[in-house]
Amino acid sequence: MATSQTPPRLEIAVAEPELAAVPRVGWRGPLAALVRKDVQLELRTKQTAIGMVLFALVAMVIFQFAIGSRTDDATPFAAGIIWATVALTAVLAVSRAWAAEREGRTIDGLLAAPVGRGVLLTAKAVSIFLYLLALEIVVVPLAVLFFVESAAATDLAIVFGLCLLANLALAIVGSLVASLAAFTRGRELLVPALFLPAIVPVLIAAAGGTFSVLGGTDDMAELRGYSLLLAGCAVVFGLVAYATYEFVFDD
Amino acid sequence: MIGPNGAGKTTLVRVLATLLRPDDGSLVLAGAPCPSQARRARAYIGYLGHDPLVYPDLTARENLELFASMYGLGDASARIDALLDRVGLLARSLEPVRGYSRGMAQRLGIARMLLHSPPVLLLDEPYSGLDVEGARVLDEELVPAAGHTIVAVTHEVDRAHALAERVVVMRSGKVVDDLRTAEVSLAELERRYAELVGAVAPT
């Protein structure tokens, strides 16, 4: 924009009756519509979920060759394998989170609407959460099948409880990183460089909690501690997102 | 707004649409100072850029339903039907936009822009890629109405002279001329434009 000693002032006036006719926009309707749109697009194009599941399966096969064939019992490694696979695959979900909005800069249509930036960020976090949940529904039972000697149905249920907590933290930080990097040229490098270091505490807590369930120790105190750490990560990431969401879409 | 490539027309429209923060100066849209009250101002704006800003893998109806939610319109099915009819897409409203021609997609972009009946329209070269039918629909929308404001970027001086009450000429990020079309003929406007932006005549 041109600069001068007196800053330019541009005013667009509209008659008062026209102003009164414009409805106020809440957050529930737009949030639901944005999540529904992401689900519709994924069901129609199947570009992200299938890619994530295939990537996760390949990663687990690699882990199987790297670890499984070197030991009779891979149970101690199962928790690490699950969460390393989820973390690496989550990079795909985060990188592709705004792929539909990048095409033809559809994001401009959303940003020009009277919806808070927080709603856009939250909707994307919900979508990433759903992607991760779909991934874990495939990965966790397979990992238990391949790497764990014996696990009860209740163990699986507890692990899925941990998945929900971990997904919350991963989705919040993933949405923030995706929104920061989605429209930059170097996003393929930027997303993993920002996302993976940020989720280290989540990985430590999720893998620790999962090990306390699947590793045979059945240490409930340890599980509680790691669950609290996961919840703490989600709260901290939520606060960071709340403090920064107004600025992440600035050009 | 008219001007040569690189004059800053698109940047100015993006600032007006609150998609860019201005480096300097102030912007008040419909009484709302921006960017502090940009969200309120956005409710009054209809924006159409070079692209239609719709999702190619959604149908026309799904796109308009999404944007109706974004503008808090609630049940907008009657409004959506009316707009799809107006831009000539009602019969193909259940097809994904990816199968549309460029002109059809841009017509859907016009419907998206008009969905919430905005009193301020911001258009960045809206005729680019439009077919004859789309240009006709847009011409009908660009007739100034009481209480409405339309800001449009175009390279077509003759169309600007025919449709606008006021023509602003930009060059190198600055407004270099500001004319009332009632006070200048098309020939005079073309002559002044050529003088202001150099030897390059408008196309």
Coordinates of C-alpha atoms in Angstrom, one line a residue:
Chain A
M1 CA 0.0 0.0 0.0
A2 CA 1.1 3.5 -0.7
T3 CA 2.5 5.4 2.3
S4 CA 2.5 9.1 2.8
Q5 CA 2.9 11.6 5.8
T6 CA -0.8 11.6 6.3
P7 CA -2.1 8.0 6.4
P8 CA -4.7 7.5 3.8
R9 CA -8.3 6.9 5.1
L10 CA -10.8 4.9 3.1
E11 CA -14.4 4.8 4.2
I12 CA -17.1 2.8 2.6
A13 CA -20.5 4.0 3.9
V14 CA -23.7 2.0 3.7
A15 CA -27.2 3.2 4.6
E16 CA -28.3 2.2 8.1
P17 CA -31.3 0.1 7.1
E18 CA -29.0 -2.2 5.1
L19 CA -26.8 -2.6 8.2
A20 CA -29.7 -3.7 10.3
A21 CA -30.6 -6.4 7.8
V22 CA -27.4 -8.4 8.3
P23 CA -27.8 -11.3 10.8
R24 CA -25.3 -12.0 13.5
V25 CA -23.3 -15.1 13.0
G26 CA -22.7 -17.5 15.9
W27 CA -20.1 -20.3 16.0
R28 CA -22.1 -23.5 16.3
G29 CA -23.6 -23.5 12.8
P30 CA -20.4 -22.5 11.0
L31 CA -18.4 -25.0 13.0
A32 CA -20.8 -27.9 12.2
A33 CA -20.9 -26.9 8.6
L34 CA -17.1 -26.8 8.3
V35 CA -16.6 -30.2 9.9
R36 CA -19.4 -31.6 7.8
K37 CA -17.7 -30.2 4.7
D38 CA -14.4 -31.8 5.6
V39 CA -16.1 -35.2 6.1
Q40 CA -18.1 -34.9 2.9
L41 CA -14.9 -34.0 1.0
E42 CA -13.0 -37.0 2.5
L43 CA -15.8 -39.5 1.8
R44 CA -15.9 -38.2 -1.7
T45 CA -12.2 -38.0 -2.6
K46 CA -10.7 -40.5 -0.1
Q47 CA -7.4 -38.7 -0.5
T48 CA -6.2 -38.4 3.1
A49 CA -7.6 -41.3 5.2
I50 CA -6.6 -44.0 2.8
G51 CA -3.1 -42.5 2.4
M52 CA -2.8 -42.3 6.1
V53 CA -3.8 -46.0 6.7
L54 CA -1.5 -47.2 3.9
F55 CA 1.4 -45.2 5.3
A56 CA 0.7 -46.5 8.8
L57 CA 0.6 -50.1 7.6
V58 CA 3.9 -49.7 5.8
A59 CA 5.4 -48.1 8.9
M60 CA 4.3 -51.0 11.0
V61 CA 5.7 -53.5 8.6
I62 CA 9.1 -51.6 8.8
F63 CA 8.9 -51.7 12.6
Q64 CA 8.1 -55.4 12.4
F65 CA 11.3 -56.0 10.3
A66 CA 13.4 -53.7 12.4
I67 CA 12.3 -54.9 15.9
G68 CA 10.0 -57.9 15.6
S69 CA 12.4 -60.2 14.0
R70 CA 15.2 -59.5 16.6
T71 CA 13.2 -60.6 19.6
D72 CA 10.8 -63.3 20.6
D73 CA 8.5 -60.9 22.5
A74 CA 8.0 -57.4 21.0
T75 CA 5.4 -56.5 23.7
P76 CA 7.7 -53.9 25.4
F77 CA 8.0 -52.1 22.0
A78 CA 4.3 -52.2 21.1
A79 CA 3.4 -48.9 22.8
G80 CA 6.4 -47.1 21.1
I81 CA 5.5 -48.6 17.7
I82 CA 1.9 -47.5 18.0
W83 CA 2.7 -43.9 18.9
A84 CA 5.7 -43.5 16.5
T85 CA 3.4 -44.7 13.7
V86 CA 0.6 -42.4 14.8
A87 CA 2.9 -39.4 15.1
L88 CA 4.5 -40.0 11.6
T89 CA 1.2 -40.6 10.0
A90 CA -0.3 -37.5 11.7
V91 CA 2.1 -35.4 9.7
L92 CA 0.2 -36.4 6.6
A93 CA -3.1 -35.4 8.2
V94 CA -1.7 -32.0 9.3
S95 CA 0.0 -31.4 5.9
R96 CA -3.2 -32.1 4.0
A97 CA -5.6 -30.4 6.5
W98 CA -6.0 -27.3 4.3
A99 CA -5.4 -29.0 0.9
A100 CA -9.0 -28.4 -0.2
E101 CA -8.8 -24.7 0.7
R102 CA -5.5 -24.2 -1.1
E103 CA -7.0 -25.2 -4.4
G104 CA -8.3 -22.1 -6.0
R105 CA -7.6 -20.2 -2.7
T106 CA -11.1 -21.2 -1.4
I107 CA -9.7 -20.1 2.0
D108 CA -10.3 -16.5 0.9
G109 CA -14.1 -17.3 0.7
L110 CA -13.9 -18.5 4.3
L111 CA -11.7 -15.7 5.6
A112 CA -14.0 -13.1 4.0
A113 CA -17.0 -14.5 5.9
P114 CA -18.0 -13.0 9.3
V115 CA -16.8 -16.1 11.2
G116 CA -14.2 -16.0 13.9
R117 CA -10.8 -17.3 13.0
G118 CA -11.1 -19.5 16.1
V119 CA -14.0 -21.3 14.5
L120 CA -11.9 -22.1 11.4
L121 CA -9.1 -23.4 13.6
T122 CA -11.4 -25.5 15.8
A123 CA -13.2 -27.0 12.8
K124 CA -9.8 -28.1 11.4
A125 CA -8.8 -29.5 14.8
V126 CA -12.0 -31.6 14.9
S127 CA -11.3 -32.9 11.4
I128 CA -7.7 -33.8 12.3
F129 CA -9.1 -35.5 15.5
L130 CA -11.4 -37.6 13.4
Y131 CA -8.6 -38.6 11.0
L132 CA -6.5 -39.7 13.9
L133 CA -9.3 -41.7 15.4
A134 CA -10.0 -43.5 12.1
L135 CA -6.3 -44.2 11.9
E136 CA -6.1 -45.6 15.4
I137 CA -9.1 -47.8 14.9
V138 CA -6.9 -49.6 12.3
V139 CA -3.5 -49.3 13.9
V140 CA -4.1 -50.1 17.5
P141 CA -5.7 -53.6 17.0
L142 CA -3.1 -54.5 14.3
A143 CA -0.2 -53.4 16.6
V144 CA -1.7 -55.5 19.4
L145 CA -2.1 -58.4 17.1
F146 CA 1.4 -58.2 15.7
F147 CA 3.4 -57.1 18.7
V148 CA 1.6 -57.9 22.0
E149 CA 1.7 -61.4 23.5
S150 CA -1.7 -61.1 25.2
A151 CA -4.1 -58.3 25.8
A152 CA -7.6 -58.2 27.1
A153 CA -10.5 -56.3 25.6
T154 CA -10.5 -53.9 28.6
D155 CA -6.8 -53.1 27.8
L156 CA -7.8 -52.1 24.3
A157 CA -10.6 -50.0 25.6
I158 CA -8.2 -48.2 28.0
V159 CA -5.7 -47.6 25.1
F160 CA -8.5 -46.1 23.0
G161 CA -9.3 -43.8 26.0
L162 CA -5.6 -42.7 25.9
C163 CA -6.0 -42.2 22.1
L164 CA -8.9 -39.8 22.6
L165 CA -6.8 -37.7 25.1
A166 CA -3.7 -37.8 22.9
N167 CA -5.8 -36.9 19.8
L168 CA -7.1 -33.9 21.5
A169 CA -3.6 -32.5 22.1
L170 CA -2.4 -33.6 18.6
A171 CA -5.4 -32.1 16.9
I172 CA -5.0 -28.7 18.6
V173 CA -1.3 -28.4 17.9
G174 CA -1.9 -29.9 14.4
S175 CA -4.5 -27.4 13.5
L176 CA -2.4 -24.5 14.6
V177 CA 0.7 -25.8 12.7
A178 CA -1.4 -26.6 9.6
S179 CA -3.0 -23.1 9.6
L180 CA 0.4 -21.4 10.1
A181 CA 2.1 -23.4 7.3
A182 CA -0.7 -24.4 5.0
F183 CA -0.3 -21.4 2.7
T184 CA 3.5 -21.1 2.7
R185 CA 5.7 -22.4 -0.1
G186 CA 7.8 -24.6 2.2
R187 CA 5.0 -26.3 4.0
E188 CA 6.2 -29.8 3.2
L189 CA 9.3 -29.0 5.3
L190 CA 7.7 -26.6 7.7
V191 CA 4.9 -28.9 8.9
P192 CA 7.1 -31.8 10.2
A193 CA 9.7 -29.3 11.5
L194 CA 7.1 -27.5 13.6
F195 CA 4.7 -30.4 14.4
L196 CA 7.0 -33.3 15.4
P197 CA 9.1 -31.4 18.1
A198 CA 5.9 -29.8 19.5
I199 CA 4.2 -33.2 20.1
V200 CA 7.2 -34.8 21.9
P201 CA 5.5 -34.5 25.4
V202 CA 2.3 -36.0 23.9
L203 CA 4.3 -38.9 22.5
I204 CA 6.1 -39.5 25.8
A205 CA 2.8 -39.5 27.8
A206 CA 0.8 -41.5 25.2
A207 CA 3.5 -44.2 24.8
G208 CA 4.1 -44.3 28.6
G209 CA 0.4 -44.7 29.3
T210 CA 0.0 -47.3 26.6
F211 CA 3.0 -49.3 27.9
S212 CA 1.5 -49.3 31.4
V213 CA -1.6 -51.0 29.9
L214 CA -0.1 -53.3 27.3
G215 CA 3.3 -53.9 28.8
G216 CA 2.0 -56.3 31.4
T217 CA 2.8 -54.0 34.4
D218 CA -0.9 -52.9 34.9
D219 CA 0.4 -49.9 36.9
M220 CA -2.7 -47.8 37.3
A221 CA -0.9 -45.0 39.1
E222 CA 1.5 -44.7 36.2
L223 CA -1.5 -44.7 33.8
R224 CA -3.2 -42.0 35.7
G225 CA 0.0 -39.8 35.7
Y226 CA 0.4 -40.1 32.0
S227 CA -3.3 -39.5 31.4
L228 CA -3.0 -36.2 33.4
L229 CA 0.1 -35.3 31.4
L230 CA -1.9 -35.8 28.2
A231 CA -4.7 -33.7 29.5
G232 CA -2.2 -31.0 30.6
C233 CA -0.7 -31.0 27.0
A234 CA -4.1 -30.5 25.5
V235 CA -4.8 -27.6 27.9
V236 CA -1.4 -25.9 27.2
F237 CA -1.8 -26.3 23.4
G238 CA -5.4 -25.0 23.7
L239 CA -4.1 -21.9 25.5
V240 CA -1.4 -21.3 22.9
A241 CA -4.0 -21.7 20.2
Y242 CA -6.3 -19.3 22.0
A243 CA -3.6 -16.7 22.3
T244 CA -2.5 -16.9 18.7
Y245 CA -5.5 -17.9 16.6
E246 CA -6.3 -14.3 15.4
F247 CA -3.0 -14.0 13.7
V248 CA -2.3 -17.4 12.1
F249 CA -4.2 -16.6 8.9
D250 CA -2.5 -13.2 8.4
D251 CA -0.8 -12.9 5.0
Chain B
M1 CA -10.7 0.9 -10.3
I2 CA -8.6 0.7 -13.4
G3 CA -4.8 0.6 -13.8
P4 CA -2.0 -1.4 -15.4
N5 CA -0.7 -4.7 -14.0
G6 CA 1.1 -4.2 -10.7
A7 CA -0.7 -1.0 -9.9
G8 CA -2.0 -2.4 -6.6
K9 CA -5.6 -2.9 -7.5
T10 CA -5.9 -6.5 -6.3
T11 CA -4.0 -5.6 -3.1
L12 CA -6.4 -2.7 -2.4
V13 CA -9.4 -5.0 -3.0
R14 CA -8.0 -7.6 -0.6
V15 CA -7.4 -4.9 2.0
L16 CA -11.0 -3.8 1.6
A17 CA -12.2 -7.4 1.9
T18 CA -10.2 -7.6 5.2
L19 CA -8.0 -10.4 3.7
L20 CA -4.9 -8.3 4.1
R21 CA -3.9 -5.9 6.9
P22 CA -3.0 -2.5 5.5
D23 CA 0.6 -1.4 6.2
D24 CA -0.6 2.2 6.8
G25 CA -3.8 4.2 6.9
S26 CA -7.2 3.3 8.2
L27 CA -10.2 1.5 6.8
V28 CA -13.8 1.9 7.9
L29 CA -16.3 -0.5 6.3
A30 CA -20.0 0.2 6.9
G31 CA -19.1 2.0 10.1
A32 CA -16.8 -0.8 11.4
P33 CA -13.1 0.2 11.8
C34 CA -10.9 -2.5 10.4
P35 CA -9.1 -4.7 11.4
S36 CA -10.3 -4.2 15.0
Q37 CA -14.0 -4.8 13.9
A38 CA -13.3 -6.7 10.7
R39 CA -15.6 -9.6 11.6
R40 CA -18.6 -7.2 11.8
A41 CA -17.6 -5.5 8.6
R42 CA -17.3 -8.9 6.8
A43 CA -21.1 -9.4 7.2
Y44 CA -21.7 -6.5 4.8
I45 CA -19.2 -7.6 2.1
G46 CA -19.6 -9.8 -0.9
Y47 CA -16.2 -10.7 -2.3
L48 CA -15.4 -12.2 -5.7
G49 CA -11.8 -12.6 -6.7
H50 CA -10.2 -14.1 -9.8
D51 CA -11.4 -17.5 -8.7
P52 CA -14.9 -18.4 -7.7
L53 CA -13.7 -19.5 -4.2
V54 CA -15.8 -22.6 -4.1
Y55 CA -14.9 -26.3 -3.4
P56 CA -14.5 -28.2 -6.6
D57 CA -15.4 -31.6 -5.0
L58 CA -18.7 -30.3 -3.5
T59 CA -21.8 -29.7 -5.6
A60 CA -23.0 -26.2 -6.3
R61 CA -25.8 -26.6 -3.7
E62 CA -23.4 -28.0 -1.1
N63 CA -21.1 -25.1 -1.6
L64 CA -23.9 -22.6 -1.2
E65 CA -25.3 -24.4 1.9
L66 CA -21.8 -24.2 3.5
F67 CA -21.4 -20.5 2.8
A68 CA -25.0 -19.9 4.0
S69 CA -24.0 -21.3 7.3
M70 CA -20.9 -19.2 7.3
Y71 CA -23.1 -16.1 7.0
G72 CA -25.6 -17.3 9.6
L73 CA -28.5 -17.6 7.1
G74 CA -30.0 -20.7 8.7
D75 CA -32.4 -22.4 6.3
A76 CA -31.4 -20.8 3.1
S77 CA -32.7 -23.4 0.6
A78 CA -35.2 -21.0 -1.0
R79 CA -32.6 -18.4 -1.4
I80 CA -30.1 -20.9 -2.8
D81 CA -32.7 -22.2 -5.3
A82 CA -33.4 -18.6 -6.4
L83 CA -29.7 -17.8 -6.8
L84 CA -28.9 -21.0 -8.7
D85 CA -31.8 -20.3 -11.0
R86 CA -30.6 -16.7 -11.5
V87 CA -27.1 -17.8 -12.5
G88 CA -28.5 -20.6 -14.7
L89 CA -27.1 -23.6 -12.6
L90 CA -30.3 -24.9 -11.0
A91 CA -30.4 -27.9 -13.4
R92 CA -26.8 -28.9 -12.5
S93 CA -26.8 -28.0 -8.9
L94 CA -26.3 -31.6 -7.7
E95 CA -23.1 -32.1 -9.8
P96 CA -19.6 -31.6 -8.3
V97 CA -18.2 -28.2 -9.4
R98 CA -15.1 -30.0 -10.8
G99 CA -17.2 -30.9 -13.8
Y100 CA -18.2 -27.3 -14.5
S101 CA -16.6 -25.1 -17.1
R102 CA -14.6 -22.0 -15.9
G103 CA -17.5 -19.8 -16.8
M104 CA -20.1 -21.9 -14.9
A105 CA -17.8 -22.1 -11.8
Q106 CA -17.4 -18.3 -11.9
R107 CA -21.2 -18.0 -12.1
L108 CA -21.4 -20.1 -9.0
G109 CA -18.9 -17.7 -7.5
I110 CA -21.4 -14.8 -8.2
A111 CA -24.1 -16.8 -6.4
R112 CA -21.8 -17.3 -3.5
M113 CA -21.0 -13.6 -3.3
L114 CA -24.7 -12.6 -3.4
L115 CA -25.9 -15.3 -1.0
H116 CA -26.2 -13.0 2.1
S117 CA -27.5 -10.0 0.0
P118 CA -24.4 -7.9 0.9
P119 CA -24.7 -4.1 0.7
V120 CA -21.0 -3.8 -0.3
L121 CA -19.7 -5.8 -3.3
L122 CA -16.0 -6.1 -3.9
L123 CA -15.0 -7.5 -7.3
D124 CA -11.5 -8.2 -8.6
E125 CA -11.7 -8.5 -12.4
P126 CA -15.0 -10.3 -12.1
Y127 CA -15.5 -10.7 -15.9
S128 CA -12.3 -12.8 -16.3
G129 CA -13.3 -16.3 -17.3
L130 CA -17.0 -15.5 -17.4
D131 CA -19.2 -16.7 -20.2
V132 CA -21.8 -14.5 -21.9
E133 CA -24.6 -15.6 -19.6
G134 CA -22.4 -15.0 -16.5
A135 CA -21.4 -11.5 -17.8
R136 CA -25.1 -10.7 -18.3
V137 CA -26.0 -11.8 -14.8
L138 CA -23.1 -9.8 -13.4
D139 CA -24.0 -6.7 -15.4
E140 CA -27.5 -6.9 -13.9
E141 CA -26.0 -7.0 -10.4
L142 CA -23.6 -4.1 -11.0
V143 CA -26.4 -1.6 -11.5
P144 CA -25.9 0.8 -8.5
A145 CA -28.8 0.7 -6.0
A146 CA -29.6 3.1 -3.2
G147 CA -27.6 2.3 -0.1
H148 CA -25.3 -0.2 -2.0
T149 CA -21.7 0.2 -2.8
I150 CA -19.8 -1.7 -5.5
V151 CA -16.0 -1.6 -5.9
A152 CA -14.8 -3.4 -9.0
V153 CA -11.4 -3.8 -10.5
T154 CA -11.3 -4.1 -14.3
H155 CA -9.1 -3.6 -17.2
E156 CA -12.0 -2.7 -19.4
V157 CA -12.2 1.1 -19.5
D158 CA -15.4 1.1 -21.6
R159 CA -17.2 -1.2 -19.2
A160 CA -16.0 0.8 -16.2
H161 CA -17.3 4.0 -17.9
A162 CA -20.7 2.3 -18.7
L163 CA -21.3 0.8 -15.2
A164 CA -19.6 3.0 -12.6
E165 CA -20.5 6.4 -11.2
R166 CA -16.8 6.9 -10.3
V167 CA -13.6 5.7 -11.9
V168 CA -10.3 5.6 -9.9
V169 CA -7.1 5.1 -11.8
M170 CA -4.2 3.5 -9.9
R171 CA -0.5 3.3 -10.7
S172 CA 2.4 2.0 -8.6
G173 CA 0.2 1.6 -5.5
K174 CA -1.3 5.1 -5.6
V175 CA -4.5 6.7 -6.8
V176 CA -3.5 9.0 -9.7
D177 CA -6.9 10.0 -10.9
D178 CA -10.5 10.0 -9.6
L179 CA -13.3 10.9 -12.0
R180 CA -17.0 11.0 -12.1
T181 CA -18.2 9.3 -15.2
A182 CA -21.1 11.7 -15.6
E183 CA -18.5 14.5 -16.1
V184 CA -16.2 12.8 -18.7
S185 CA -16.9 11.0 -21.9
L186 CA -15.5 7.5 -22.7
A187 CA -13.0 9.0 -25.2
E188 CA -11.8 11.5 -22.6
L189 CA -11.4 8.8 -20.0
E190 CA -9.5 6.6 -22.4
R191 CA -7.2 9.6 -23.3
R192 CA -6.5 10.4 -19.6
Y193 CA -5.9 6.8 -18.8
A194 CA -3.4 6.4 -21.6
E195 CA -1.6 9.6 -20.4
L196 CA -1.5 8.5 -16.7
V197 CA -0.3 4.9 -17.1
G198 CA 2.0 5.6 -20.0
A199 CA 1.8 4.6 -23.6
V200 CA 0.0 1.3 -22.9
A201 CA -3.6 1.6 -23.9
P202 CA -6.2 -0.3 -22.0
T203 CA -7.5 -3.6 -23.4

